[in-house]
PDB file of C-alpha atoms in Angstrom:
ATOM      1  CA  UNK A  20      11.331 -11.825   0.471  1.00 45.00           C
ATOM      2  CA  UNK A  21       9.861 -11.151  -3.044  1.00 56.00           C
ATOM      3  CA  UNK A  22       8.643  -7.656  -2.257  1.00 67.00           C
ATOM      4  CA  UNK A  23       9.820  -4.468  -2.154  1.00 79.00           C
ATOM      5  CA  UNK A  24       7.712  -3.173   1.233  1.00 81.00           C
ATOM      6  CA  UNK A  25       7.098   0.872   1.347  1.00 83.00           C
ATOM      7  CA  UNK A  26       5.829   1.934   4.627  1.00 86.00           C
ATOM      8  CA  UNK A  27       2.479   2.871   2.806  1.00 88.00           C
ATOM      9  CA  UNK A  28       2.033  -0.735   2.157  1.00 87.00           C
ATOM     10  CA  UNK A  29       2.247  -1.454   6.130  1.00 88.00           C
ATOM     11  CA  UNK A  30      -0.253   1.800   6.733  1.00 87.00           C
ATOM     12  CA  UNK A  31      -2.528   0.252   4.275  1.00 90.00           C
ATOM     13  CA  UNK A  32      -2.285  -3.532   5.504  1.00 91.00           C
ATOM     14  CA  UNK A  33      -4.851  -3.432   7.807  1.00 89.00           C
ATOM     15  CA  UNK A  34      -7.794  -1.406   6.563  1.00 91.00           C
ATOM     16  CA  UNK A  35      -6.814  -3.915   3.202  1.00 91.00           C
ATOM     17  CA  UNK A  36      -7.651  -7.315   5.318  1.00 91.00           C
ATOM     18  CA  UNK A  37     -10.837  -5.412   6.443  1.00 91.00           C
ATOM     19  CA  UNK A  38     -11.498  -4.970   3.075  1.00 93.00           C
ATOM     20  CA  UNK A  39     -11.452  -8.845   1.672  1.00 94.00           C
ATOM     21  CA  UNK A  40     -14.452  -9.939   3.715  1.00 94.00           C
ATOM     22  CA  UNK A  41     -16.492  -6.624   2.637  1.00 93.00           C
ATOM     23  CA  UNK A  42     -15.509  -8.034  -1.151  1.00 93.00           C
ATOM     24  CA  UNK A  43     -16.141 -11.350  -1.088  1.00 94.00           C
ATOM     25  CA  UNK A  44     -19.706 -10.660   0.878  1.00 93.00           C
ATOM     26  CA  UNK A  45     -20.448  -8.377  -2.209  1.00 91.00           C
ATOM     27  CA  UNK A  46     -19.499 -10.788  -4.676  1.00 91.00           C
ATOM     28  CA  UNK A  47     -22.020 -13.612  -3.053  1.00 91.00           C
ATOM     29  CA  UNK A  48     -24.785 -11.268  -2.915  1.00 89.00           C
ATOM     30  CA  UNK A  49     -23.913 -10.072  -6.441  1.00 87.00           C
ATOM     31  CA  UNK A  50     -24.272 -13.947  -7.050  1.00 86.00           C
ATOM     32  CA  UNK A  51     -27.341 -14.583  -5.284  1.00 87.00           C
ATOM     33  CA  UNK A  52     -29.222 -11.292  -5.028  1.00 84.00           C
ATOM     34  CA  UNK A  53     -30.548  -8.608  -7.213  1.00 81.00           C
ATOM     35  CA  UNK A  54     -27.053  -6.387  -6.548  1.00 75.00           C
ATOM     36  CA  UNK A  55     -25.476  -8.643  -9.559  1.00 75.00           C
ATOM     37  CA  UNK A  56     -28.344  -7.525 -12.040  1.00 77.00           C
ATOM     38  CA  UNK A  57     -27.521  -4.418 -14.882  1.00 75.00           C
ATOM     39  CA  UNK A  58     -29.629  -2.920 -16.926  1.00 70.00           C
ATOM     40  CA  UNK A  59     -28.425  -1.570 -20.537  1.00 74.00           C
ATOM     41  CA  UNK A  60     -30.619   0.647 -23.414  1.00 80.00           C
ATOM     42  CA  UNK A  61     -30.753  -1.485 -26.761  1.00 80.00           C
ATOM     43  CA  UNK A  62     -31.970  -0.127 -29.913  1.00 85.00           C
ATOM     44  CA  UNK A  63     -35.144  -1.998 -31.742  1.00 84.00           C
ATOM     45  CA  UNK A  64     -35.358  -1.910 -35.287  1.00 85.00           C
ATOM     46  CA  UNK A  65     -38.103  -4.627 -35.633  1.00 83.00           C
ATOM     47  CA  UNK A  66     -40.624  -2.064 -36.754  1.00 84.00           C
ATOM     48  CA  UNK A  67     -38.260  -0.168 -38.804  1.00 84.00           C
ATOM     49  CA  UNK A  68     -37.585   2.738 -36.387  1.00 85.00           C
ATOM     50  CA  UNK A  69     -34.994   2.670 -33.414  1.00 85.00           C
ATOM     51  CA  UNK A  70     -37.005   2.050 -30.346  1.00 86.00           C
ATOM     52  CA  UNK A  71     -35.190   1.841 -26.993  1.00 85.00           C
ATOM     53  CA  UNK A  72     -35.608  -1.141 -25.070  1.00 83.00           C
ATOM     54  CA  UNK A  73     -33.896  -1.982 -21.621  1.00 79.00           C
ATOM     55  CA  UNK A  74     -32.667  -5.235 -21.385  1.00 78.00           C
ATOM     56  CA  UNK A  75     -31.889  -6.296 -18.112  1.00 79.00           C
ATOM     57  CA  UNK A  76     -29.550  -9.252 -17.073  1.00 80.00           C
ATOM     58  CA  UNK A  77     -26.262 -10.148 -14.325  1.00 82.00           C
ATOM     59  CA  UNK A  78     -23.489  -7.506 -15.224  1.00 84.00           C
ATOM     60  CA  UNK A  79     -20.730  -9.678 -15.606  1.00 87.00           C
ATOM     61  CA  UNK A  80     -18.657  -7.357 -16.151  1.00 89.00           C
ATOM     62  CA  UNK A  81     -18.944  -5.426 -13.113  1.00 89.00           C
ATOM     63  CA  UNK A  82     -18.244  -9.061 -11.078  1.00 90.00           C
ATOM     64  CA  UNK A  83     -15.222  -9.994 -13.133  1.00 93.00           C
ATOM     65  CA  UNK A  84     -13.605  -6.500 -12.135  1.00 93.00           C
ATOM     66  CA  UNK A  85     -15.027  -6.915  -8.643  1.00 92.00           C
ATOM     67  CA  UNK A  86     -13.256 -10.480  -8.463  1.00 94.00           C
ATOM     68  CA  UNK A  87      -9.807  -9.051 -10.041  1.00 96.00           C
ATOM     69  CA  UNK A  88      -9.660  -6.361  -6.804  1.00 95.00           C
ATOM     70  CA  UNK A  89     -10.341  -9.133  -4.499  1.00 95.00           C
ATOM     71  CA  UNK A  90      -7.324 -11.241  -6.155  1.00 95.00           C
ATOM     72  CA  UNK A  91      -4.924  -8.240  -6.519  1.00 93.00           C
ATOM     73  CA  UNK A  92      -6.190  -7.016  -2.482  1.00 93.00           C
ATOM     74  CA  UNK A  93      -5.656 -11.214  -1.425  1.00 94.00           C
ATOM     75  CA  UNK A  94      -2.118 -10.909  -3.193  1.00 92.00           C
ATOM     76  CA  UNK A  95      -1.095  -8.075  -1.507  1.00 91.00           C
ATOM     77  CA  UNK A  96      -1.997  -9.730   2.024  1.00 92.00           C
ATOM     78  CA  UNK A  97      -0.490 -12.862   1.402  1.00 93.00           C
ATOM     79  CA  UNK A  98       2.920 -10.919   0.393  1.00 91.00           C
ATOM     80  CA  UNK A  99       2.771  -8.886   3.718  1.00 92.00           C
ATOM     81  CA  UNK A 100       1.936 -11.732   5.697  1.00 93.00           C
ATOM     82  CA  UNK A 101       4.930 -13.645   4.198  1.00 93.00           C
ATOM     83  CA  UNK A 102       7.338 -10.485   4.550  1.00 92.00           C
ATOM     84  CA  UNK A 103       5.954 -10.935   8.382  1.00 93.00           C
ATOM     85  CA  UNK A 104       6.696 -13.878   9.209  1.00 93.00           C
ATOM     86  CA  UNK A 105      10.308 -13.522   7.462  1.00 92.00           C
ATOM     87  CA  UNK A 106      11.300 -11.378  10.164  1.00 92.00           C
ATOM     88  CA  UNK A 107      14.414 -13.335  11.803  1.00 94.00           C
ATOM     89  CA  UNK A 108      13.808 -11.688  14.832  1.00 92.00           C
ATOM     90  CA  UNK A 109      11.318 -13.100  17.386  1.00 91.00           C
ATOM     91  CA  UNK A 110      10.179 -10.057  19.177  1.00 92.00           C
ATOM     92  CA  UNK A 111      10.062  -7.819  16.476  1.00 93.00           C
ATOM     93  CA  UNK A 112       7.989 -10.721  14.357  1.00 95.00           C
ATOM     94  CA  UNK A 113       5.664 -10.571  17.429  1.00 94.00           C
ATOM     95  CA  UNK A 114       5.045  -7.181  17.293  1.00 94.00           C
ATOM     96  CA  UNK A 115       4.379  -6.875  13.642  1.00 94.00           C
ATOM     97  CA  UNK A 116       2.150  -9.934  14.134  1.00 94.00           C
ATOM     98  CA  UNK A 117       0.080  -8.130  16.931  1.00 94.00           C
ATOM     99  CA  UNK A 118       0.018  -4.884  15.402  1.00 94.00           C
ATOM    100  CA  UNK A 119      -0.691  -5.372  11.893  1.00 92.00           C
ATOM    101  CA  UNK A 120      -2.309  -9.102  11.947  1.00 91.00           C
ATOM    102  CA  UNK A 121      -4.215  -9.045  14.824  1.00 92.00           C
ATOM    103  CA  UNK A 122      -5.184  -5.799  14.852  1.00 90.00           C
ATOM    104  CA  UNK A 123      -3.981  -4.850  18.637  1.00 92.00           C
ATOM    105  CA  UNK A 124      -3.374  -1.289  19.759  1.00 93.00           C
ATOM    106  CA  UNK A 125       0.433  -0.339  20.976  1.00 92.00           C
ATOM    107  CA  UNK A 126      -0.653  -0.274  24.502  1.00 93.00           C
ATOM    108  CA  UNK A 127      -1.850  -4.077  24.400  1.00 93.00           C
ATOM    109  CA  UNK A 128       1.173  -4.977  22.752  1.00 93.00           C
ATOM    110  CA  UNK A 129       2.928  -2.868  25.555  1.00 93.00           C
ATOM    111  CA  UNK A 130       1.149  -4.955  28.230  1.00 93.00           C
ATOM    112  CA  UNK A 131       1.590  -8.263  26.211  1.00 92.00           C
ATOM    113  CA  UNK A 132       5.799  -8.022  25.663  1.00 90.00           C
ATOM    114  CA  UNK A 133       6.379  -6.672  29.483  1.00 90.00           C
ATOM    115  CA  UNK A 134       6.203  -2.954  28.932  1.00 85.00           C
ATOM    116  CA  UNK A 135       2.623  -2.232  30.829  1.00 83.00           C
ATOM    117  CA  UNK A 136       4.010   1.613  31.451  1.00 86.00           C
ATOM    118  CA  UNK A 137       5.302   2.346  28.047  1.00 88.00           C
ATOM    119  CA  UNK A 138       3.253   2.138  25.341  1.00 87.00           C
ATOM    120  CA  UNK A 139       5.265   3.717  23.036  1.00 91.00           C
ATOM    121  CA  UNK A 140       8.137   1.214  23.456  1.00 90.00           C
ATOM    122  CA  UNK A 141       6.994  -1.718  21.209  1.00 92.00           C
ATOM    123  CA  UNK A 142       6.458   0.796  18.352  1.00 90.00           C
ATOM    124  CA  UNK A 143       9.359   3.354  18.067  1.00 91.00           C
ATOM    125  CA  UNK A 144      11.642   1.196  20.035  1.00 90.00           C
ATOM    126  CA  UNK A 145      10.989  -2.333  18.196  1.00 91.00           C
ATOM    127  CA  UNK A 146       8.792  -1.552  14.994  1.00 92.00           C
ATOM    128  CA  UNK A 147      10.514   1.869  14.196  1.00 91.00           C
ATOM    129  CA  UNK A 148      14.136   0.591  14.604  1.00 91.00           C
ATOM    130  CA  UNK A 149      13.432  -2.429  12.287  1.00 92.00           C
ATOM    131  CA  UNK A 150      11.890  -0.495   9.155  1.00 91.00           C
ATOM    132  CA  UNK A 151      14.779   2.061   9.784  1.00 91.00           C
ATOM    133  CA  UNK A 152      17.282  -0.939   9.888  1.00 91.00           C
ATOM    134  CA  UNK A 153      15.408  -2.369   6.749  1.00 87.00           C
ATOM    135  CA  UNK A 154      15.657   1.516   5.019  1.00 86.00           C
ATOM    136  CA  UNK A 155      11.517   1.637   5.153  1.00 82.00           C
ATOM    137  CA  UNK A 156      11.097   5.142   5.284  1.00 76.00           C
ATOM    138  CA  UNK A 157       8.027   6.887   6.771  1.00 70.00           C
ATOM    139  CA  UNK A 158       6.886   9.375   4.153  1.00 61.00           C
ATOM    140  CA  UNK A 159       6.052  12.799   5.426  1.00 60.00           C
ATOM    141  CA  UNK A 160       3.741  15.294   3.275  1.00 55.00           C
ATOM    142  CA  UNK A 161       5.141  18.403   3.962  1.00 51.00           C
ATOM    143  CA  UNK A 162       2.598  21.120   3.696  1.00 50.00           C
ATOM    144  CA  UNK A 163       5.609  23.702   2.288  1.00 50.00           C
ATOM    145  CA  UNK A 164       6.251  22.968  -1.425  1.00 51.00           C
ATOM    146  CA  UNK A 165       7.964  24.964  -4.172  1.00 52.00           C
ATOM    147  CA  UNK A 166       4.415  25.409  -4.957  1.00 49.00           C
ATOM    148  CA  UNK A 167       3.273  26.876  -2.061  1.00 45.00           C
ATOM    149  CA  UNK A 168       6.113  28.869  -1.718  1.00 44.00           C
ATOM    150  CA  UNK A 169       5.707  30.403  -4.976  1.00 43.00           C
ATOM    151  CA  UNK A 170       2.045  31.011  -3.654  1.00 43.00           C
ATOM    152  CA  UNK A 171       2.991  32.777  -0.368  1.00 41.00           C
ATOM    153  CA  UNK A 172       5.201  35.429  -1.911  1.00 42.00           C
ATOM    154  CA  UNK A 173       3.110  36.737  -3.917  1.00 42.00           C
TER     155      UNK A 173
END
């Protein structure tokens, strides 16, 4: 396991894989289309006088930073996928597959492992019990800060 997983990393696993295929579409049609194409304002001095001239060509810049998401977002996967499949335990593999790789609800995965009545088994029973035996903490934004209590009293 070469990662240190954070329970946002799991909340953000799945909209991330959506995200790869959204990338790598924009990156062919930046390719093959018009989307790649820039434009930029030059300054002319051929007469003498700065004239402004657009000069329009493929903003290369704008792909190589699109490309370095992609890598860093295809990274991240792969790690997660790996930390996945590290999971000694069968079941609880299963359900971290189901959930987070192929995208099922809680009540499929219910259905799937034998629970059909209890959809909230596989989760708090199976996935909750292994990030709390693995010390992955959910992390709660509680709406009453110092701040805010500084706020309300006055």
């Amino acid at each position: 396991m070469g990662i240190k997983v954070t329970r946002e990393m799991l909340d953000r696993y799945r909209k991330l894989k959506q995200e790869i295929p959204v990338l790598e579409l924009e990156l062919l049609m930046m390719k093959n289309t018009e989307a790649g194409l820039g434009n930029d304002t030059i300054f002319d001095y051929q007469t003498g006088y700065p004239r402004p001239q657009s000069v329009v060509g493929f903003d290369q810049k704008k792909y190589d930073r699109r490309e370095k998401i992609l890598e860093r977002k295809k990274e991240k996967v792969k790690a997660m996928d790996q930390w996945i499949d590290d999971i000694k335990d069968g079941q609880t593999r299963c359900v971290f597959r189901m959930f987070y790789k192929q995208n099922m609800t809680w009540k499929a995965i219910a259905k799937q492992i034998g629970m059909p009545h209890n959809e909230d088994y596989p989760r708090l029973h199976i996935r909750d019990a292994y990030l709390k035996k693995c010390g992955i903490k959910k992390v709660r934004c509680s709406a009453f800060t110092p701040i805010t209590a500084k706020w309300m009293s006055l």
